[in-house]
mmCIF file with all atom_site columns, C-alpha atoms in Angstrom:
data_model
loop_
_atom_site.group_PDB
_atom_site.id
_atom_site.type_symbol
_atom_site.label_atom_id
_atom_site.label_alt_id
_atom_site.label_comp_id
_atom_site.label_asym_id
_atom_site.label_entity_id
_atom_site.label_seq_id
_atom_site.pdbx_PDB_ins_code
_atom_site.Cartn_x
_atom_site.Cartn_y
_atom_site.Cartn_z
_atom_site.occupancy
_atom_site.B_iso_or_equiv
_atom_site.pdbx_formal_charge
_atom_site.auth_seq_id
_atom_site.auth_comp_id
_atom_site.auth_asym_id
_atom_site.auth_atom_id
_atom_site.pdbx_PDB_model_num
ATOM 1   C CA . UNK M 1 1   ? -4.921 -4.868  -10.043 1.00 56.00 ? 1   UNK M CA 1
ATOM 2   C CA . UNK M 1 2   ? -3.106 -8.168  -9.731  1.00 63.00 ? 2   UNK M CA 1
ATOM 3   C CA . UNK M 1 3   ? 0.638  -7.809  -9.366  1.00 70.00 ? 3   UNK M CA 1
ATOM 4   C CA . UNK M 1 4   ? 1.613  -11.444 -9.915  1.00 68.00 ? 4   UNK M CA 1
ATOM 5   C CA . UNK M 1 5   ? -0.414 -14.211 -11.481 1.00 70.00 ? 5   UNK M CA 1
ATOM 6   C CA . UNK M 1 6   ? 0.886  -17.645 -10.498 1.00 67.00 ? 6   UNK M CA 1
ATOM 7   C CA . UNK M 1 7   ? -0.944 -20.935 -10.765 1.00 68.00 ? 7   UNK M CA 1
ATOM 8   C CA . UNK M 1 8   ? -1.839 -22.513 -7.410  1.00 65.00 ? 8   UNK M CA 1
ATOM 9   C CA . UNK M 1 9   ? 0.339  -25.345 -6.154  1.00 62.00 ? 9   UNK M CA 1
ATOM 10  C CA . UNK M 1 10  ? -0.708 -28.892 -6.813  1.00 61.00 ? 10  UNK M CA 1
ATOM 11  C CA . UNK M 1 11  ? -0.578 -30.550 -3.412  1.00 59.00 ? 11  UNK M CA 1
ATOM 12  C CA . UNK M 1 12  ? -0.539 -34.050 -4.863  1.00 59.00 ? 12  UNK M CA 1
ATOM 13  C CA . UNK M 1 13  ? 2.667  -33.745 -6.866  1.00 56.00 ? 13  UNK M CA 1
ATOM 14  C CA . UNK M 1 14  ? 5.608  -35.051 -4.913  1.00 55.00 ? 14  UNK M CA 1
ATOM 15  C CA . UNK M 1 15  ? 8.346  -33.196 -6.737  1.00 57.00 ? 15  UNK M CA 1
ATOM 16  C CA . UNK M 1 16  ? 7.859  -29.791 -8.234  1.00 62.00 ? 16  UNK M CA 1
ATOM 17  C CA . UNK M 1 17  ? 10.222 -27.728 -10.371 1.00 67.00 ? 17  UNK M CA 1
ATOM 18  C CA . UNK M 1 18  ? 10.203 -24.205 -8.940  1.00 76.00 ? 18  UNK M CA 1
ATOM 19  C CA . UNK M 1 19  ? 12.701 -22.817 -11.435 1.00 79.00 ? 19  UNK M CA 1
ATOM 20  C CA . UNK M 1 20  ? 9.995  -21.709 -13.873 1.00 81.00 ? 20  UNK M CA 1
ATOM 21  C CA . UNK M 1 21  ? 8.117  -19.795 -11.173 1.00 85.00 ? 21  UNK M CA 1
ATOM 22  C CA . UNK M 1 22  ? 11.309 -18.252 -9.807  1.00 87.00 ? 22  UNK M CA 1
ATOM 23  C CA . UNK M 1 23  ? 12.366 -17.183 -13.305 1.00 85.00 ? 23  UNK M CA 1
ATOM 24  C CA . UNK M 1 24  ? 8.935  -15.634 -13.849 1.00 87.00 ? 24  UNK M CA 1
ATOM 25  C CA . UNK M 1 25  ? 9.120  -13.728 -10.552 1.00 89.00 ? 25  UNK M CA 1
ATOM 26  C CA . UNK M 1 26  ? 12.634 -12.435 -11.363 1.00 89.00 ? 26  UNK M CA 1
ATOM 27  C CA . UNK M 1 27  ? 11.528 -11.354 -14.841 1.00 90.00 ? 27  UNK M CA 1
ATOM 28  C CA . UNK M 1 28  ? 8.411  -9.671  -13.460 1.00 92.00 ? 28  UNK M CA 1
ATOM 29  C CA . UNK M 1 29  ? 10.478 -7.833  -10.845 1.00 93.00 ? 29  UNK M CA 1
ATOM 30  C CA . UNK M 1 30  ? 12.883 -6.595  -13.566 1.00 92.00 ? 30  UNK M CA 1
ATOM 31  C CA . UNK M 1 31  ? 9.987  -5.406  -15.755 1.00 93.00 ? 31  UNK M CA 1
ATOM 32  C CA . UNK M 1 32  ? 8.426  -3.609  -12.777 1.00 95.00 ? 32  UNK M CA 1
ATOM 33  C CA . UNK M 1 33  ? 11.762 -1.879  -12.094 1.00 94.00 ? 33  UNK M CA 1
ATOM 34  C CA . UNK M 1 34  ? 12.006 -0.736  -15.724 1.00 94.00 ? 34  UNK M CA 1
ATOM 35  C CA . UNK M 1 35  ? 8.424  0.553   -15.662 1.00 96.00 ? 35  UNK M CA 1
ATOM 36  C CA . UNK M 1 36  ? 9.203  2.380   -12.417 1.00 96.00 ? 36  UNK M CA 1
ATOM 37  C CA . UNK M 1 37  ? 12.221 4.049   -14.006 1.00 96.00 ? 37  UNK M CA 1
ATOM 38  C CA . UNK M 1 38  ? 10.217 5.235   -17.020 1.00 97.00 ? 38  UNK M CA 1
ATOM 39  C CA . UNK M 1 39  ? 7.522  6.673   -14.735 1.00 98.00 ? 39  UNK M CA 1
ATOM 40  C CA . UNK M 1 40  ? 10.258 8.434   -12.753 1.00 97.00 ? 40  UNK M CA 1
ATOM 41  C CA . UNK M 1 41  ? 11.684 9.839   -15.994 1.00 97.00 ? 41  UNK M CA 1
ATOM 42  C CA . UNK M 1 42  ? 8.256  11.055  -17.177 1.00 98.00 ? 42  UNK M CA 1
ATOM 43  C CA . UNK M 1 43  ? 7.525  12.781  -13.857 1.00 98.00 ? 43  UNK M CA 1
ATOM 44  C CA . UNK M 1 44  ? 11.025 14.298  -13.895 1.00 98.00 ? 44  UNK M CA 1
ATOM 45  C CA . UNK M 1 45  ? 10.500 15.837  -17.339 1.00 98.00 ? 45  UNK M CA 1
ATOM 46  C CA . UNK M 1 46  ? 6.997  17.164  -16.633 1.00 98.00 ? 46  UNK M CA 1
ATOM 47  C CA . UNK M 1 47  ? 7.720  18.612  -13.184 1.00 97.00 ? 47  UNK M CA 1
ATOM 48  C CA . UNK M 1 48  ? 11.034 20.170  -14.158 1.00 97.00 ? 48  UNK M CA 1
ATOM 49  C CA . UNK M 1 49  ? 9.627  21.781  -17.294 1.00 97.00 ? 49  UNK M CA 1
ATOM 50  C CA . UNK M 1 50  ? 6.876  23.283  -15.163 1.00 97.00 ? 50  UNK M CA 1
ATOM 51  C CA . UNK M 1 51  ? 9.339  24.495  -12.502 1.00 95.00 ? 51  UNK M CA 1
ATOM 52  C CA . UNK M 1 52  ? 11.820 25.937  -15.001 1.00 95.00 ? 52  UNK M CA 1
ATOM 53  C CA . UNK M 1 53  ? 9.058  27.831  -16.801 1.00 95.00 ? 53  UNK M CA 1
ATOM 54  C CA . UNK M 1 54  ? 7.449  29.013  -13.549 1.00 95.00 ? 54  UNK M CA 1
ATOM 55  C CA . UNK M 1 55  ? 10.686 30.153  -11.908 1.00 93.00 ? 55  UNK M CA 1
ATOM 56  C CA . UNK M 1 56  ? 12.101 31.491  -15.166 1.00 92.00 ? 56  UNK M CA 1
ATOM 57  C CA . UNK M 1 57  ? 9.092  33.675  -15.902 1.00 93.00 ? 57  UNK M CA 1
ATOM 58  C CA . UNK M 1 58  ? 8.994  35.098  -12.370 1.00 93.00 ? 58  UNK M CA 1
ATOM 59  C CA . UNK M 1 59  ? 12.710 35.444  -11.595 1.00 91.00 ? 59  UNK M CA 1
ATOM 60  C CA . UNK M 1 60  ? 14.385 35.211  -14.985 1.00 90.00 ? 60  UNK M CA 1
ATOM 61  C CA . UNK M 1 61  ? 16.070 32.352  -16.762 1.00 91.00 ? 61  UNK M CA 1
ATOM 62  C CA . UNK M 1 62  ? 19.594 33.421  -15.918 1.00 92.00 ? 62  UNK M CA 1
ATOM 63  C CA . UNK M 1 63  ? 21.541 31.892  -13.074 1.00 92.00 ? 63  UNK M CA 1
ATOM 64  C CA . UNK M 1 64  ? 21.334 28.505  -11.441 1.00 93.00 ? 64  UNK M CA 1
ATOM 65  C CA . UNK M 1 65  ? 17.982 28.984  -9.693  1.00 90.00 ? 65  UNK M CA 1
ATOM 66  C CA . UNK M 1 66  ? 15.558 27.789  -12.369 1.00 92.00 ? 66  UNK M CA 1
ATOM 67  C CA . UNK M 1 67  ? 17.672 24.729  -13.114 1.00 95.00 ? 67  UNK M CA 1
ATOM 68  C CA . UNK M 1 68  ? 18.739 23.652  -9.609  1.00 95.00 ? 68  UNK M CA 1
ATOM 69  C CA . UNK M 1 69  ? 15.912 21.172  -9.084  1.00 95.00 ? 69  UNK M CA 1
ATOM 70  C CA . UNK M 1 70  ? 16.485 19.615  -12.503 1.00 96.00 ? 70  UNK M CA 1
ATOM 71  C CA . UNK M 1 71  ? 20.219 19.209  -11.855 1.00 97.00 ? 71  UNK M CA 1
ATOM 72  C CA . UNK M 1 72  ? 19.957 17.607  -8.419  1.00 97.00 ? 72  UNK M CA 1
ATOM 73  C CA . UNK M 1 73  ? 16.938 15.470  -9.302  1.00 97.00 ? 73  UNK M CA 1
ATOM 74  C CA . UNK M 1 74  ? 18.786 14.490  -12.489 1.00 97.00 ? 74  UNK M CA 1
ATOM 75  C CA . UNK M 1 75  ? 21.637 13.119  -10.385 1.00 97.00 ? 75  UNK M CA 1
ATOM 76  C CA . UNK M 1 76  ? 19.139 10.960  -8.507  1.00 97.00 ? 76  UNK M CA 1
ATOM 77  C CA . UNK M 1 77  ? 17.559 9.893   -11.790 1.00 97.00 ? 77  UNK M CA 1
ATOM 78  C CA . UNK M 1 78  ? 20.981 8.860   -13.104 1.00 95.00 ? 78  UNK M CA 1
ATOM 79  C CA . UNK M 1 79  ? 21.510 6.639   -10.059 1.00 95.00 ? 79  UNK M CA 1
ATOM 80  C CA . UNK M 1 80  ? 18.029 5.163   -10.554 1.00 96.00 ? 80  UNK M CA 1
ATOM 81  C CA . UNK M 1 81  ? 18.992 4.426   -14.176 1.00 95.00 ? 81  UNK M CA 1
ATOM 82  C CA . UNK M 1 82  ? 22.178 2.657   -13.071 1.00 93.00 ? 82  UNK M CA 1
ATOM 83  C CA . UNK M 1 83  ? 20.245 0.706   -10.463 1.00 93.00 ? 83  UNK M CA 1
ATOM 84  C CA . UNK M 1 84  ? 17.712 -0.535  -13.000 1.00 93.00 ? 84  UNK M CA 1
ATOM 85  C CA . UNK M 1 85  ? 19.835 -1.092  -16.100 1.00 89.00 ? 85  UNK M CA 1
ATOM 86  C CA . UNK M 1 86  ? 23.207 -1.653  -14.456 1.00 85.00 ? 86  UNK M CA 1
ATOM 87  C CA . UNK M 1 87  ? 26.616 -0.243  -15.288 1.00 78.00 ? 87  UNK M CA 1
ATOM 88  C CA . UNK M 1 88  ? 26.989 -2.644  -18.237 1.00 78.00 ? 88  UNK M CA 1
ATOM 89  C CA . UNK M 1 89  ? 24.259 -0.828  -20.166 1.00 78.00 ? 89  UNK M CA 1
ATOM 90  C CA . UNK M 1 90  ? 26.635 1.483   -22.029 1.00 76.00 ? 90  UNK M CA 1
ATOM 91  C CA . UNK M 1 91  ? 29.475 -0.886  -22.820 1.00 76.00 ? 91  UNK M CA 1
ATOM 92  C CA . UNK M 1 92  ? 27.878 -4.318  -22.493 1.00 75.00 ? 92  UNK M CA 1
ATOM 93  C CA . UNK M 1 93  ? 29.266 -7.320  -20.671 1.00 74.00 ? 93  UNK M CA 1
ATOM 94  C CA . UNK M 1 94  ? 31.688 -8.371  -23.394 1.00 83.00 ? 94  UNK M CA 1
ATOM 95  C CA . UNK M 1 95  ? 32.790 -4.897  -24.457 1.00 80.00 ? 95  UNK M CA 1
ATOM 96  C CA . UNK M 1 96  ? 36.272 -5.200  -22.989 1.00 81.00 ? 96  UNK M CA 1
ATOM 97  C CA . UNK M 1 97  ? 36.941 -8.568  -24.631 1.00 84.00 ? 97  UNK M CA 1
ATOM 98  C CA . UNK M 1 98  ? 35.653 -7.320  -27.998 1.00 85.00 ? 98  UNK M CA 1
ATOM 99  C CA . UNK M 1 99  ? 37.906 -4.260  -27.846 1.00 84.00 ? 99  UNK M CA 1
ATOM 100 C CA . UNK M 1 100 ? 40.948 -6.360  -26.924 1.00 87.00 ? 100 UNK M CA 1
ATOM 101 C CA . UNK M 1 101 ? 40.271 -8.689  -29.851 1.00 87.00 ? 101 UNK M CA 1
ATOM 102 C CA . UNK M 1 102 ? 39.766 -5.705  -32.160 1.00 86.00 ? 102 UNK M CA 1
ATOM 103 C CA . UNK M 1 103 ? 43.117 -4.168  -31.207 1.00 87.00 ? 103 UNK M CA 1
ATOM 104 C CA . UNK M 1 104 ? 44.876 -7.539  -31.438 1.00 87.00 ? 104 UNK M CA 1
ATOM 105 C CA . UNK M 1 105 ? 43.463 -7.960  -34.952 1.00 86.00 ? 105 UNK M CA 1
ATOM 106 C CA . UNK M 1 106 ? 44.708 -4.488  -35.934 1.00 83.00 ? 106 UNK M CA 1
ATOM 107 C CA . UNK M 1 107 ? 48.164 -5.317  -34.605 1.00 83.00 ? 107 UNK M CA 1
ATOM 108 C CA . UNK M 1 108 ? 48.181 -8.649  -36.454 1.00 80.00 ? 108 UNK M CA 1
ATOM 109 C CA . UNK M 1 109 ? 47.235 -6.935  -39.736 1.00 79.00 ? 109 UNK M CA 1
ATOM 110 C CA . UNK M 1 110 ? 49.880 -4.289  -39.190 1.00 77.00 ? 110 UNK M CA 1
ATOM 111 C CA . UNK M 1 111 ? 52.644 -6.905  -38.903 1.00 78.00 ? 111 UNK M CA 1
ATOM 112 C CA . UNK M 1 112 ? 51.518 -8.904  -41.931 1.00 68.00 ? 112 UNK M CA 1
#
């Protein structure tokens, strides 16, 4: 399976614009990271369902025991999520500015 498919360099061109190739490599790396996160999430769900059912049937579903692996692995999964999608995923990059403008608009309407 080919990981990256890039055209070979043309040795006879004197100047070459590498921005397109660099942008492609960055985009491919981001897509690979997202795919990796979704695989991690799928394995997390499958394995933890199996463990919770297995431990729960044998030792009972009460207490922390059946859910311990899911909790601690879930913390790691949350950090993986933040590493892939970034902390701006929930609020967005311009969230703070939008909220400030929204509150300023409310104040302006209140004084009119």
